[in-house]
PDB file of C-alpha atoms in Angstrom:
ATOM      1  CA  MET A  14     -21.539   7.588  14.052  1.00 61.00           C
ATOM      2  CA  LYS A  15     -19.303   7.500  17.123  1.00 73.00           C
ATOM      3  CA  THR A  16     -19.501   9.934  20.022  1.00 85.00           C
ATOM      4  CA  ALA A  17     -16.611  12.033  21.291  1.00 86.00           C
ATOM      5  CA  THR A  18     -16.248   9.706  24.282  1.00 89.00           C
ATOM      6  CA  GLU A  19     -16.062   6.646  22.034  1.00 89.00           C
ATOM      7  CA  ILE A  20     -13.435   8.265  19.791  1.00 91.00           C
ATOM      8  CA  LEU A  21     -11.301   9.184  22.798  1.00 90.00           C
ATOM      9  CA  ASP A  22     -11.732   5.768  24.395  1.00 90.00           C
ATOM     10  CA  GLY A  23     -10.593   4.163  21.152  1.00 92.00           C
ATOM     11  CA  GLN A  24     -12.024   3.230  17.775  1.00 94.00           C
ATOM     12  CA  ILE A  25     -10.884   1.462  14.611  1.00 96.00           C
ATOM     13  CA  LEU A  26     -12.010   3.411  11.537  1.00 96.00           C
ATOM     14  CA  LEU A  27     -11.885   1.818   8.085  1.00 97.00           C
ATOM     15  CA  ILE A  28     -11.062   4.259   5.296  1.00 97.00           C
ATOM     16  CA  ASP A  29     -10.917   3.658   1.544  1.00 98.00           C
ATOM     17  CA  LYS A  30      -7.984   5.876   0.609  1.00 97.00           C
ATOM     18  CA  PRO A  31      -8.428   7.670  -2.728  1.00 97.00           C
ATOM     19  CA  LEU A  32      -5.830   7.740  -5.491  1.00 97.00           C
ATOM     20  CA  LYS A  33      -3.090  10.379  -5.076  1.00 94.00           C
ATOM     21  CA  TRP A  34      -3.895  10.950  -1.400  1.00 95.00           C
ATOM     22  CA  SER A  35      -1.085  10.269   1.060  1.00 92.00           C
ATOM     23  CA  SER A  36      -1.914   8.248   4.157  1.00 93.00           C
ATOM     24  CA  PHE A  37      -0.968  11.344   6.191  1.00 93.00           C
ATOM     25  CA  GLN A  38      -3.547  13.425   4.298  1.00 95.00           C
ATOM     26  CA  ALA A  39      -6.263  10.865   5.013  1.00 95.00           C
ATOM     27  CA  VAL A  40      -5.461  10.829   8.736  1.00 95.00           C
ATOM     28  CA  ASN A  41      -5.457  14.631   8.853  1.00 94.00           C
ATOM     29  CA  LYS A  42      -8.819  14.811   7.071  1.00 94.00           C
ATOM     30  CA  LEU A  43     -10.386  12.598   9.756  1.00 94.00           C
ATOM     31  CA  LYS A  44      -8.538  14.326  12.562  1.00 93.00           C
ATOM     32  CA  TYR A  45      -9.830  17.794  11.720  1.00 91.00           C
ATOM     33  CA  ALA A  46     -13.340  16.567  10.921  1.00 91.00           C
ATOM     34  CA  LEU A  47     -13.546  14.817  14.300  1.00 92.00           C
ATOM     35  CA  LYS A  48     -12.166  17.821  16.175  1.00 91.00           C
ATOM     36  CA  ARG A  49     -14.573  20.197  14.450  1.00 89.00           C
ATOM     37  CA  GLU A  50     -17.761  18.165  14.643  1.00 88.00           C
ATOM     38  CA  LEU A  51     -17.283  16.414  17.993  1.00 88.00           C
ATOM     39  CA  SER A  52     -15.472  19.224  19.809  1.00 86.00           C
ATOM     40  CA  LEU A  53     -12.526  16.985  20.606  1.00 88.00           C
ATOM     41  CA  PRO A  54      -9.400  18.328  22.357  1.00 85.00           C
ATOM     42  CA  LYS A  55      -6.742  19.948  20.164  1.00 80.00           C
ATOM     43  CA  LYS A  56      -4.491  16.968  20.728  1.00 86.00           C
ATOM     44  CA  PHE A  57      -6.043  13.531  20.718  1.00 91.00           C
ATOM     45  CA  LYS A  58      -4.469  10.267  19.663  1.00 92.00           C
ATOM     46  CA  ILE A  59      -5.012   9.214  16.058  1.00 95.00           C
ATOM     47  CA  GLY A  60      -2.839   7.319  13.585  1.00 94.00           C
ATOM     48  CA  HIS A  61      -2.897   4.788  10.765  1.00 95.00           C
ATOM     49  CA  ALA A  62      -1.892   1.136  10.871  1.00 94.00           C
ATOM     50  CA  GLY A  63       0.180   0.839   7.706  1.00 89.00           C
ATOM     51  CA  THR A  64       1.055   3.349   4.997  1.00 89.00           C
ATOM     52  CA  LEU A  65      -0.405   3.226   1.501  1.00 92.00           C
ATOM     53  CA  ASP A  66       1.516   4.953  -1.306  1.00 89.00           C
ATOM     54  CA  PRO A  67      -0.244   7.933  -2.923  1.00 91.00           C
ATOM     55  CA  LEU A  68      -0.570   5.937  -6.171  1.00 93.00           C
ATOM     56  CA  ALA A  69      -2.366   3.112  -4.334  1.00 96.00           C
ATOM     57  CA  THR A  70      -5.984   3.017  -3.209  1.00 98.00           C
ATOM     58  CA  GLY A  71      -7.851   0.936  -0.696  1.00 98.00           C
ATOM     59  CA  LEU A  72      -7.988  -0.017   2.935  1.00 98.00           C
ATOM     60  CA  LEU A  73      -6.353   2.311   5.432  1.00 98.00           C
ATOM     61  CA  ILE A  74      -7.012   1.461   9.071  1.00 97.00           C
ATOM     62  CA  ILE A  75      -7.074   4.489  11.352  1.00 97.00           C
ATOM     63  CA  CYS A  76      -6.994   4.065  15.124  1.00 96.00           C
ATOM     64  CA  THR A  77      -8.035   6.634  17.712  1.00 95.00           C
ATOM     65  CA  GLY A  78      -7.601   7.063  21.451  1.00 93.00           C
ATOM     66  CA  LYS A  79      -6.469   4.027  23.395  1.00 92.00           C
ATOM     67  CA  PHE A  80      -6.736   1.880  20.258  1.00 95.00           C
ATOM     68  CA  THR A  81      -3.588   3.538  18.883  1.00 95.00           C
ATOM     69  CA  LYS A  82      -1.820   0.996  21.091  1.00 94.00           C
ATOM     70  CA  ARG A  83      -3.109  -1.672  18.683  1.00 95.00           C
ATOM     71  CA  ILE A  84      -1.413  -0.162  15.614  1.00 95.00           C
ATOM     72  CA  THR A  85       1.645  -2.437  15.829  1.00 95.00           C
ATOM     73  CA  GLU A  86      -0.582  -5.502  16.210  1.00 95.00           C
ATOM     74  CA  ILE A  87      -2.716  -4.562  13.191  1.00 96.00           C
ATOM     75  CA  GLN A  88       0.338  -3.723  11.076  1.00 94.00           C
ATOM     76  CA  GLY A  89       1.635  -7.240  11.660  1.00 95.00           C
ATOM     77  CA  GLN A  90      -1.418  -8.929  10.132  1.00 97.00           C
ATOM     78  CA  PRO A  91      -1.370 -10.315   6.556  1.00 97.00           C
ATOM     79  CA  LYS A  92      -2.474  -7.906   3.841  1.00 98.00           C
ATOM     80  CA  GLU A  93      -4.280  -8.569   0.570  1.00 98.00           C
ATOM     81  CA  TYR A  94      -3.724  -6.508  -2.569  1.00 98.00           C
ATOM     82  CA  THR A  95      -5.014  -6.533  -6.124  1.00 98.00           C
ATOM     83  CA  GLY A  96      -3.525  -4.656  -9.027  1.00 98.00           C
ATOM     84  CA  THR A  97      -1.789  -4.644 -12.392  1.00 98.00           C
ATOM     85  CA  PHE A  98       1.757  -5.228 -13.600  1.00 98.00           C
ATOM     86  CA  LYS A  99       2.769  -3.845 -16.994  1.00 98.00           C
ATOM     87  CA  LEU A 100       5.380  -6.048 -18.646  1.00 98.00           C
ATOM     88  CA  GLY A 101       8.106  -4.932 -21.021  1.00 98.00           C
ATOM     89  CA  ALA A 102       9.290  -1.796 -19.217  1.00 98.00           C
ATOM     90  CA  THR A 103      10.832  -0.726 -15.923  1.00 97.00           C
ATOM     91  CA  THR A 104      10.874   2.533 -13.975  1.00 95.00           C
ATOM     92  CA  PRO A 105      13.309   3.638 -11.215  1.00 90.00           C
ATOM     93  CA  SER A 106      10.460   3.716  -8.670  1.00 90.00           C
ATOM     94  CA  TYR A 107       9.030   0.369  -9.895  1.00 94.00           C
ATOM     95  CA  ASP A 108       5.679   2.126 -10.452  1.00 95.00           C
ATOM     96  CA  LEU A 109       4.225   5.174 -12.230  1.00 95.00           C
ATOM     97  CA  GLU A 110       5.866   7.764  -9.980  1.00 90.00           C
ATOM     98  CA  THR A 111       8.826   7.931 -12.385  1.00 90.00           C
ATOM     99  CA  GLU A 112       9.221   7.651 -16.158  1.00 93.00           C
ATOM    100  CA  ILE A 113      10.164   4.447 -17.994  1.00 96.00           C
ATOM    101  CA  ASP A 114      13.950   4.004 -18.002  1.00 94.00           C
ATOM    102  CA  GLU A 115      14.279   0.768 -20.006  1.00 96.00           C
ATOM    103  CA  ASN A 116      12.187  -1.287 -22.433  1.00 98.00           C
ATOM    104  CA  PHE A 117      12.289  -5.049 -22.936  1.00 98.00           C
ATOM    105  CA  SER A 118      10.843  -7.592 -25.346  1.00 98.00           C
ATOM    106  CA  ILE A 119       7.745  -9.518 -24.272  1.00 98.00           C
ATOM    107  CA  ASN A 120       7.501 -11.632 -27.454  1.00 98.00           C
ATOM    108  CA  HIS A 121       8.591 -14.754 -25.563  1.00 98.00           C
ATOM    109  CA  ILE A 122       6.045 -14.301 -22.732  1.00 98.00           C
ATOM    110  CA  ASN A 123       2.840 -16.334 -22.703  1.00 97.00           C
ATOM    111  CA  GLU A 124       0.400 -17.677 -20.130  1.00 97.00           C
ATOM    112  CA  ALA A 125       2.350 -20.921 -19.700  1.00 97.00           C
ATOM    113  CA  LEU A 126       5.577 -19.051 -18.844  1.00 97.00           C
ATOM    114  CA  ILE A 127       3.770 -16.725 -16.413  1.00 97.00           C
ATOM    115  CA  ASN A 128       2.227 -19.687 -14.587  1.00 95.00           C
ATOM    116  CA  GLN A 129       5.607 -21.439 -14.544  1.00 96.00           C
ATOM    117  CA  ILE A 130       7.248 -18.457 -12.830  1.00 96.00           C
ATOM    118  CA  LEU A 131       4.460 -17.893 -10.298  1.00 96.00           C
ATOM    119  CA  PRO A 132       5.423 -20.607  -7.723  1.00 96.00           C
ATOM    120  CA  HIS A 133       8.898 -19.056  -7.330  1.00 96.00           C
ATOM    121  CA  PHE A 134       7.241 -16.113  -5.590  1.00 97.00           C
ATOM    122  CA  LEU A 135       5.324 -18.132  -2.992  1.00 97.00           C
ATOM    123  CA  GLY A 136       6.481 -18.646   0.590  1.00 97.00           C
ATOM    124  CA  GLU A 137       9.460 -16.863   2.139  1.00 96.00           C
ATOM    125  CA  ILE A 138      11.393 -14.824  -0.411  1.00 95.00           C
ATOM    126  CA  ASP A 139      14.262 -12.331  -0.464  1.00 93.00           C
ATOM    127  CA  GLN A 140      13.138  -8.911  -1.614  1.00 92.00           C
ATOM    128  CA  LYS A 141      14.913  -5.589  -2.087  1.00 84.00           C
ATOM    129  CA  PRO A 142      12.703  -2.583  -1.265  1.00 83.00           C
ATOM    130  CA  PRO A 143      12.517   0.089  -3.995  1.00 78.00           C
ATOM    131  CA  VAL A 144      15.032   2.939  -3.766  1.00 70.00           C
ATOM    132  CA  PHE A 145      11.956   5.194  -3.901  1.00 58.00           C
ATOM    133  CA  SER A 146      10.730   4.106  -0.455  1.00 54.00           C
ATOM    134  CA  ALA A 147      10.222   5.655   2.969  1.00 54.00           C
ATOM    135  CA  ILE A 148      12.958   3.529   4.546  1.00 54.00           C
ATOM    136  CA  LYS A 149      15.568   5.699   6.265  1.00 52.00           C
ATOM    137  CA  LYS A 150      19.299   5.485   5.644  1.00 58.00           C
ATOM    138  CA  ASP A 151      21.707   7.880   7.360  1.00 58.00           C
ATOM    139  CA  GLY A 152      18.633   9.558   8.832  1.00 56.00           C
ATOM    140  CA  ILE A 153      17.200  10.415   5.415  1.00 54.00           C
ATOM    141  CA  ARG A 154      14.343   8.649   3.647  1.00 52.00           C
ATOM    142  CA  MET A 155      15.441   6.650   0.639  1.00 54.00           C
ATOM    143  CA  TYR A 156      13.109   8.458  -1.763  1.00 52.00           C
ATOM    144  CA  GLU A 157      14.831  11.731  -0.823  1.00 55.00           C
ATOM    145  CA  HIS A 158      18.219  10.240  -1.726  1.00 45.00           C
ATOM    146  CA  ALA A 159      16.746   8.886  -4.983  1.00 48.00           C
ATOM    147  CA  ARG A 160      15.123  12.182  -5.987  1.00 57.00           C
ATOM    148  CA  ALA A 161      18.411  13.953  -5.322  1.00 52.00           C
ATOM    149  CA  GLY A 162      20.160  11.552  -7.684  1.00 56.00           C
ATOM    150  CA  VAL A 163      22.187   9.873  -4.919  1.00 53.00           C
ATOM    151  CA  GLU A 164      22.706   6.165  -5.618  1.00 62.00           C
ATOM    152  CA  MET A 165      22.103   3.984  -2.571  1.00 60.00           C
ATOM    153  CA  GLU A 166      22.252   0.203  -2.330  1.00 64.00           C
ATOM    154  CA  MET A 167      19.199  -1.448  -0.808  1.00 65.00           C
ATOM    155  CA  GLU A 168      19.666  -4.551   1.330  1.00 73.00           C
ATOM    156  CA  SER A 169      17.477  -7.604   0.758  1.00 79.00           C
ATOM    157  CA  ARG A 170      14.844  -8.480   3.341  1.00 86.00           C
ATOM    158  CA  LYS A 171      12.912 -11.643   4.077  1.00 93.00           C
ATOM    159  CA  THR A 172       9.199 -11.416   3.356  1.00 95.00           C
ATOM    160  CA  THR A 173       6.442 -13.963   2.945  1.00 97.00           C
ATOM    161  CA  ILE A 174       3.961 -14.323   0.100  1.00 98.00           C
ATOM    162  CA  HIS A 175       1.062 -16.432   1.390  1.00 98.00           C
ATOM    163  CA  GLU A 176      -1.011 -16.376  -1.813  1.00 98.00           C
ATOM    164  CA  PHE A 177      -0.238 -15.105  -5.311  1.00 98.00           C
ATOM    165  CA  GLU A 178      -2.492 -15.552  -8.317  1.00 97.00           C
ATOM    166  CA  ILE A 179      -2.778 -14.036 -11.768  1.00 97.00           C
ATOM    167  CA  THR A 180      -6.390 -13.030 -12.410  1.00 98.00           C
ATOM    168  CA  ARG A 181      -6.107 -11.583 -15.931  1.00 98.00           C
ATOM    169  CA  ILE A 182      -3.590 -11.806 -18.749  1.00 98.00           C
ATOM    170  CA  ASP A 183      -3.866  -9.218 -21.516  1.00 98.00           C
ATOM    171  CA  LEU A 184      -0.265  -8.565 -22.473  1.00 97.00           C
ATOM    172  CA  PRO A 185       1.513  -6.355 -21.744  1.00 98.00           C
ATOM    173  CA  GLU A 186      -0.750  -6.192 -18.678  1.00 98.00           C
ATOM    174  CA  ILE A 187      -1.378  -8.852 -16.057  1.00 98.00           C
ATOM    175  CA  ASP A 188      -3.707  -8.472 -13.083  1.00 98.00           C
ATOM    176  CA  PHE A 189      -2.946 -10.158  -9.776  1.00 98.00           C
ATOM    177  CA  ARG A 190      -4.119 -10.843  -6.247  1.00 98.00           C
ATOM    178  CA  VAL A 191      -1.554 -11.311  -3.497  1.00 98.00           C
ATOM    179  CA  VAL A 192      -1.693 -11.988   0.249  1.00 98.00           C
ATOM    180  CA  CYS A 193       1.578 -11.123   1.967  1.00 97.00           C
ATOM    181  CA  SER A 194       3.294 -10.383   5.242  1.00 96.00           C
ATOM    182  CA  LYS A 195       4.178  -7.016   6.727  1.00 92.00           C
ATOM    183  CA  GLY A 196       7.020  -5.270   4.926  1.00 88.00           C
ATOM    184  CA  THR A 197       6.284  -6.658   1.464  1.00 94.00           C
ATOM    185  CA  TYR A 198       6.682  -4.156  -1.364  1.00 93.00           C
ATOM    186  CA  ILE A 199       4.311  -4.952  -4.222  1.00 96.00           C
ATOM    187  CA  ARG A 200       6.337  -2.608  -6.433  1.00 94.00           C
ATOM    188  CA  SER A 201       9.387  -4.809  -5.840  1.00 94.00           C
ATOM    189  CA  LEU A 202       7.281  -7.884  -6.548  1.00 97.00           C
ATOM    190  CA  ALA A 203       6.360  -6.372  -9.926  1.00 97.00           C
ATOM    191  CA  HIS A 204       9.993  -5.555 -10.710  1.00 96.00           C
ATOM    192  CA  ASP A 205      11.262  -8.999  -9.688  1.00 96.00           C
ATOM    193  CA  PHE A 206       8.456 -10.759 -11.554  1.00 98.00           C
ATOM    194  CA  GLY A 207       9.479  -8.971 -14.738  1.00 98.00           C
ATOM    195  CA  LYS A 208      13.112 -10.011 -14.253  1.00 97.00           C
ATOM    196  CA  ALA A 209      12.073 -13.628 -13.669  1.00 97.00           C
ATOM    197  CA  LEU A 210      10.283 -13.510 -17.038  1.00 98.00           C
ATOM    198  CA  GLU A 211      13.569 -12.308 -18.606  1.00 97.00           C
ATOM    199  CA  SER A 212      11.896  -9.014 -19.364  1.00 98.00           C
ATOM    200  CA  GLY A 213      10.885  -6.050 -17.225  1.00 97.00           C
ATOM    201  CA  ALA A 214       7.772  -4.933 -15.371  1.00 98.00           C
ATOM    202  CA  HIS A 215       6.420  -2.138 -13.222  1.00 98.00           C
ATOM    203  CA  LEU A 216       3.328  -1.621 -11.088  1.00 98.00           C
ATOM    204  CA  THR A 217       0.558   0.463 -12.658  1.00 98.00           C
ATOM    205  CA  VAL A 218      -2.428  -0.223 -10.352  1.00 98.00           C
ATOM    206  CA  LEU A 219      -2.520  -1.196  -6.669  1.00 98.00           C
ATOM    207  CA  ARG A 220      -5.431  -1.564  -4.270  1.00 98.00           C
ATOM    208  CA  ARG A 221      -5.281  -2.886  -0.704  1.00 98.00           C
ATOM    209  CA  THR A 222      -8.385  -4.952  -0.134  1.00 98.00           C
ATOM    210  CA  LYS A 223      -7.799  -6.566   3.248  1.00 98.00           C
ATOM    211  CA  ILE A 224      -5.741  -6.355   6.464  1.00 97.00           C
ATOM    212  CA  GLY A 225      -6.281  -9.352   8.724  1.00 96.00           C
ATOM    213  CA  ASP A 226     -10.079  -9.653   8.965  1.00 96.00           C
ATOM    214  CA  TYR A 227     -10.726  -6.011   8.026  1.00 97.00           C
ATOM    215  CA  LEU A 228     -12.193  -5.565   4.524  1.00 98.00           C
ATOM    216  CA  VAL A 229     -12.190  -2.577   2.186  1.00 98.00           C
ATOM    217  CA  GLU A 230     -15.858  -3.330   1.443  1.00 98.00           C
ATOM    218  CA  ASN A 231     -16.619  -2.029   4.941  1.00 97.00           C
ATOM    219  CA  ALA A 232     -14.597   1.168   4.494  1.00 97.00           C
ATOM    220  CA  VAL A 233     -15.675   4.669   3.449  1.00 97.00           C
ATOM    221  CA  SER A 234     -13.771   7.450   1.695  1.00 96.00           C
ATOM    222  CA  PRO A 235     -12.434  10.377   3.783  1.00 95.00           C
ATOM    223  CA  ASP A 236     -15.051  12.662   2.211  1.00 94.00           C
ATOM    224  CA  GLU A 237     -17.861  10.205   3.033  1.00 94.00           C
ATOM    225  CA  PHE A 238     -16.597   9.957   6.605  1.00 93.00           C
ATOM    226  CA  GLU A 239     -16.657  13.745   6.932  1.00 90.00           C
ATOM    227  CA  LYS A 240     -20.238  13.865   5.591  1.00 89.00           C
ATOM    228  CA  GLN A 241     -21.324  11.193   8.068  1.00 86.00           C
ATOM    229  CA  ILE A 242     -19.885  13.182  10.968  1.00 82.00           C
ATOM    230  CA  SER A 243     -21.360  16.480   9.719  1.00 73.00           C
ATOM    231  CA  SER A 244     -24.839  14.963   9.528  1.00 62.00           C
ATOM    232  CA  TYR A 245     -24.581  13.421  12.984  1.00 53.00           C
ATOM    233  CA  GLU A 246     -26.640  14.992  15.686  1.00 47.00           C
TER     234      GLU A 246
END
């Protein structure tokens, strides 16, 4: 475990964020554990390098001290995700945060069609972020507009999909692995993939497994991190 001096000088901490935790909650858990156990100052620098939605799990990189200056650099590195799309239905949030709003046939979908569509999502693509996102418009986050029932048009953005493979097909579910650039919304990828299949789709499982060379296999949960600090002498 790190010393107070090392934390203040700067560390990169790898956390495996649990389901339904916000990234903010995970940072706060570490912040208070470090302050309590290492007698750190009330205010010390700590922050995460890339938000994970509450319904996603996996790698959350948390930087402390002088290493918070590296957050922008880390955020810019390619990210790897695994997860599940459910075909035949859409939701306003493109995931399980909201209820299904429309159902579609999947009778015409088979493995051959899925593999035929796949290459269209490789390389640089145009992607519209979900209306249920943290992007700000008129000073208000888009998900606040959406939850208030205010319709807002999202503008397309350029993003890059470096790798995209289907790892399991068990309709209506398909599992995937994707490596993408900063700013890619996997929820939007699910939605657009469903449209390309002339059906619908939404994201039901998402796990971030890698950021640059940092792996989730080397991460610990917030609770495990707290236990490690508490047992440190």
